[in-house]
Amino acid sequence: MPLLRITNGFDQLADIKLFERASFIHQQMSLYATVFPSPTPSMPLLKTTIDEYQAALTTAGDRGRTLITHKNVLREQLIDLLHNLGYYVLYIAQGDRQIAMQSGFTLAKEPTRRVFAAPANLQLTYTSQIGEMLVRVKAVRGSGSYIYRYTADATQKVESWQNTSCTSAKCKITGLTPGTLYYFCVGLVGSNDQVLYSNVRSKMAV
């Protein structure tokens, strides 16, 4: 289920902007009453609080600390109602962004899923150790990890491949039999554990 998050930032809104946002949400929730049949808090309660808050905005102005305090109390009450209403909307939406947007609440942007290409420039290099091969590819920024695969089977049957995982774009493969031709490829682990593999290259172990 996709994770939805509401990002209206009610606490940071100026008084008039909060009134406008709350009124718009009430309008949308009422318009889509069949989508949101039993909101908590109820629409009548939200409308009453919005109207009282609007009246307090008009009377507060510069007319004294008591009226301003009353306006601020109503502001907090309205924000609390909107927060609770947001929880209800997310519950009803069940991860469906389109449904949640009908409520009038502002949703956080969906994370951009990065698309990776298969590893490129596969290189095989001998090291100073017998039976060891340094395998490397061009590093991919933001990648999770790499899977290094190798086999001595010329037919490259699926079950013949051996795997080694590394977080780097290069990895030393040890325990190879000198004089044996090995086949290598590298897989890049991307989003949702998707793996993209490079082309296969071969080199004889020494």
Short mmCIF file of C-alpha atoms in Angstrom, two decimals:
data_model
loop_
_atom_site.label_atom_id
_atom_site.label_comp_id
_atom_site.label_asym_id
_atom_site.label_seq_id
_atom_site.Cartn_x
_atom_site.Cartn_y
_atom_site.Cartn_z
CA MET A 1 0.00 0.00 0.00
CA PRO A 2 1.51 3.41 -0.96
CA LEU A 3 2.28 5.65 1.99
CA LEU A 4 0.38 8.95 1.86
CA ARG A 5 1.24 11.95 3.99
CA ILE A 6 -0.65 15.22 4.51
CA THR A 7 1.52 18.36 4.43
CA ASN A 8 -0.78 21.36 4.91
CA GLY A 9 1.37 22.88 7.67
CA PHE A 10 -1.63 24.34 9.48
CA ASP A 11 0.46 25.58 12.41
CA GLN A 12 2.55 27.78 10.11
CA LEU A 13 -0.36 29.33 8.21
CA ALA A 14 -1.39 32.92 8.80
CA ASP A 15 -4.84 33.30 10.37
CA ILE A 16 -6.64 34.18 7.15
CA LYS A 17 -4.85 31.42 5.22
CA LEU A 18 -5.88 28.89 7.84
CA PHE A 19 -9.49 30.02 7.52
CA GLU A 20 -9.32 29.71 3.73
CA ARG A 21 -7.71 26.27 3.86
CA ALA A 22 -10.21 24.97 6.41
CA SER A 23 -13.13 26.33 4.37
CA PHE A 24 -11.82 24.66 1.21
CA ILE A 25 -11.42 21.32 2.99
CA HIS A 26 -14.96 21.58 4.37
CA GLN A 27 -16.24 22.39 0.88
CA GLN A 28 -14.44 19.41 -0.69
CA MET A 29 -15.41 16.96 2.04
CA SER A 30 -19.05 18.02 1.70
CA LEU A 31 -18.87 17.75 -2.08
CA TYR A 32 -17.52 14.20 -1.87
CA ALA A 33 -19.72 13.07 1.01
CA THR A 34 -20.22 9.68 -0.63
CA VAL A 35 -16.45 9.14 -0.60
CA PHE A 36 -16.12 10.33 3.00
CA PRO A 37 -19.46 9.21 4.51
CA SER A 38 -18.76 9.42 8.25
CA PRO A 39 -15.98 11.94 8.86
CA THR A 40 -14.45 12.39 12.27
CA PRO A 41 -14.89 15.17 13.26
CA SER A 42 -18.27 15.71 11.61
CA MET A 43 -18.83 18.34 8.94
CA PRO A 44 -21.33 20.30 11.09
CA LEU A 45 -18.77 20.54 13.90
CA LEU A 46 -16.03 21.63 11.49
CA LYS A 47 -18.33 24.25 9.91
CA THR A 48 -19.32 25.64 13.32
CA THR A 49 -15.68 25.94 14.37
CA ILE A 50 -14.74 27.61 11.08
CA ASP A 51 -17.56 30.15 11.46
CA GLU A 52 -16.59 30.91 15.07
CA TYR A 53 -12.96 31.32 14.04
CA GLN A 54 -13.92 33.65 11.21
CA ALA A 55 -15.96 35.77 13.61
CA ALA A 56 -13.06 35.87 16.06
CA LEU A 57 -10.74 37.05 13.29
CA THR A 58 -13.09 39.94 12.62
CA THR A 59 -13.52 41.01 16.23
CA ALA A 60 -9.95 40.43 17.42
CA GLY A 61 -7.98 42.90 15.32
CA ASP A 62 -6.39 45.34 17.73
CA ARG A 63 -9.26 45.26 20.24
CA GLY A 64 -7.50 43.81 23.22
CA ARG A 65 -5.73 40.82 24.62
CA THR A 66 -8.89 38.94 25.63
CA LEU A 67 -10.32 38.85 22.11
CA ILE A 68 -6.94 37.87 20.64
CA THR A 69 -6.60 35.07 23.18
CA HIS A 70 -10.08 33.83 22.30
CA LYS A 71 -9.14 33.88 18.61
CA ASN A 72 -5.98 31.89 19.31
CA VAL A 73 -7.92 29.29 21.32
CA LEU A 74 -10.32 28.82 18.41
CA ARG A 75 -7.36 28.59 16.05
CA GLU A 76 -5.89 25.69 18.04
CA GLN A 77 -9.28 23.98 18.18
CA LEU A 78 -9.65 24.30 14.41
CA ILE A 79 -6.16 22.95 13.78
CA ASP A 80 -6.85 19.96 16.05
CA LEU A 81 -10.06 19.21 14.14
CA LEU A 82 -8.21 19.39 10.82
CA HIS A 83 -5.46 17.07 12.04
CA ASN A 84 -8.02 14.49 13.17
CA LEU A 85 -9.94 14.88 9.93
CA GLY A 86 -6.70 14.27 8.04
CA TYR A 87 -6.23 10.94 9.84
CA TYR A 88 -9.74 9.97 8.81
CA VAL A 89 -9.06 10.87 5.18
CA LEU A 90 -5.90 8.77 5.09
CA TYR A 91 -7.76 5.86 6.64
CA ILE A 92 -10.53 6.06 4.02
CA ALA A 93 -8.05 6.50 1.15
CA GLN A 94 -6.11 3.33 2.07
CA GLY A 95 -3.16 4.49 -0.01
CA ASP A 96 -5.25 5.72 -2.96
CA ARG A 97 -3.85 9.16 -3.77
CA GLN A 98 -6.78 10.15 -5.97
CA ILE A 99 -9.28 9.54 -3.17
CA ALA A 100 -7.21 11.47 -0.64
CA MET A 101 -6.87 14.45 -2.97
CA GLN A 102 -10.66 14.79 -3.21
CA SER A 103 -10.69 15.82 0.45
CA GLY A 104 -8.99 19.15 -0.18
CA PHE A 105 -5.98 18.28 1.96
CA THR A 106 -2.52 18.84 0.50
CA LEU A 107 -0.52 15.66 0.04
CA ALA A 108 3.23 15.25 0.09
CA LYS A 109 4.74 14.64 -3.32
CA GLU A 110 5.29 11.06 -4.31
CA PRO A 111 8.95 10.07 -4.06
CA THR A 112 10.64 9.91 -7.42
CA ARG A 113 11.69 6.40 -8.19
CA ARG A 114 15.18 6.43 -9.62
CA VAL A 115 15.70 4.33 -12.72
CA PHE A 116 19.11 2.69 -13.02
CA ALA A 117 20.83 1.35 -16.10
CA ALA A 118 22.65 -1.97 -16.13
CA PRO A 119 26.28 -1.83 -14.92
CA ALA A 120 28.68 -0.85 -17.69
CA ASN A 121 32.39 -1.16 -18.46
CA LEU A 122 32.94 -4.55 -16.80
CA GLN A 123 36.68 -5.04 -16.19
CA LEU A 124 38.55 -8.15 -15.04
CA THR A 125 42.02 -7.68 -13.56
CA TYR A 126 44.52 -10.08 -12.00
CA THR A 127 45.79 -9.31 -8.52
CA SER A 128 49.03 -10.33 -6.86
CA GLN A 129 47.30 -13.34 -5.28
CA ILE A 130 46.92 -16.73 -6.95
CA GLY A 131 43.31 -17.61 -7.80
CA GLU A 132 42.06 -14.08 -7.28
CA MET A 133 40.34 -11.73 -9.74
CA LEU A 134 39.42 -8.08 -9.28
CA VAL A 135 36.04 -7.45 -10.90
CA ARG A 136 34.84 -3.91 -11.36
CA VAL A 137 32.22 -1.87 -13.19
CA LYS A 138 31.55 1.82 -13.57
CA ALA A 139 30.10 3.05 -10.29
CA VAL A 140 26.42 4.07 -10.30
CA ARG A 141 25.64 6.92 -7.94
CA GLY A 142 22.84 6.18 -5.50
CA SER A 143 22.88 2.43 -6.09
CA GLY A 144 22.17 0.07 -3.21
CA SER A 145 24.61 -2.77 -3.74
CA TYR A 146 26.19 -4.96 -6.39
CA ILE A 147 25.99 -8.69 -6.98
CA TYR A 148 29.11 -10.28 -8.47
CA ARG A 149 28.45 -13.55 -10.28
CA TYR A 150 30.92 -16.01 -11.72
CA THR A 151 30.97 -19.51 -13.14
CA ALA A 152 33.38 -21.91 -14.83
CA ASP A 153 30.53 -23.50 -16.79
CA ALA A 154 30.88 -22.58 -20.47
CA THR A 155 27.13 -23.11 -20.95
CA GLN A 156 26.41 -20.70 -18.08
CA LYS A 157 23.59 -22.73 -16.60
CA VAL A 158 21.57 -20.83 -14.02
CA GLU A 159 22.46 -23.20 -11.19
CA SER A 160 26.21 -22.97 -11.93
CA TRP A 161 26.60 -19.30 -11.02
CA GLN A 162 28.11 -18.32 -7.67
CA ASN A 163 27.21 -14.99 -6.11
CA THR A 164 29.07 -12.50 -3.96
CA SER A 165 27.48 -9.26 -2.73
CA CYS A 166 29.43 -6.02 -2.30
CA THR A 167 28.47 -2.41 -1.68
CA SER A 168 31.29 -1.18 -3.90
CA ALA A 169 31.61 -1.08 -7.68
CA LYS A 170 34.61 -3.38 -7.39
CA CYS A 171 35.11 -6.70 -5.66
CA LYS A 172 37.82 -9.32 -5.33
CA ILE A 173 36.75 -12.86 -6.20
CA THR A 174 38.94 -15.44 -4.48
CA GLY A 175 39.30 -19.20 -4.54
CA LEU A 176 39.45 -19.49 -8.32
CA THR A 177 41.25 -22.44 -9.87
CA PRO A 178 44.32 -21.35 -11.88
CA GLY A 179 44.14 -22.36 -15.53
CA THR A 180 40.32 -22.37 -15.52
CA LEU A 181 38.30 -20.03 -17.70
CA TYR A 182 35.68 -18.14 -15.69
CA TYR A 183 32.70 -16.10 -16.79
CA PHE A 184 31.77 -12.97 -14.84
CA CYS A 185 28.92 -10.50 -14.71
CA VAL A 186 27.78 -7.86 -12.21
CA GLY A 187 24.25 -7.08 -11.09
CA LEU A 188 23.11 -3.70 -9.78
CA VAL A 189 20.45 -3.80 -7.05
CA GLY A 190 18.05 -0.90 -7.58
CA SER A 191 14.67 0.12 -6.18
CA ASN A 192 12.26 -2.60 -5.06
CA ASP A 193 15.22 -5.02 -5.14
CA GLN A 194 15.21 -4.98 -8.93
CA VAL A 195 18.50 -6.32 -10.30
CA LEU A 196 20.02 -5.30 -13.63
CA TYR A 197 22.97 -7.33 -14.92
CA SER A 198 25.93 -6.33 -17.04
CA ASN A 199 27.14 -8.24 -20.06
CA VAL A 200 29.16 -11.39 -19.39
CA ARG A 201 32.93 -11.34 -19.81
CA SER A 202 35.41 -14.19 -19.41
CA LYS A 203 39.00 -14.50 -18.28
CA MET A 204 41.26 -17.37 -17.25
CA ALA A 205 42.27 -17.50 -13.60
CA VAL A 206 45.98 -17.60 -12.75
#
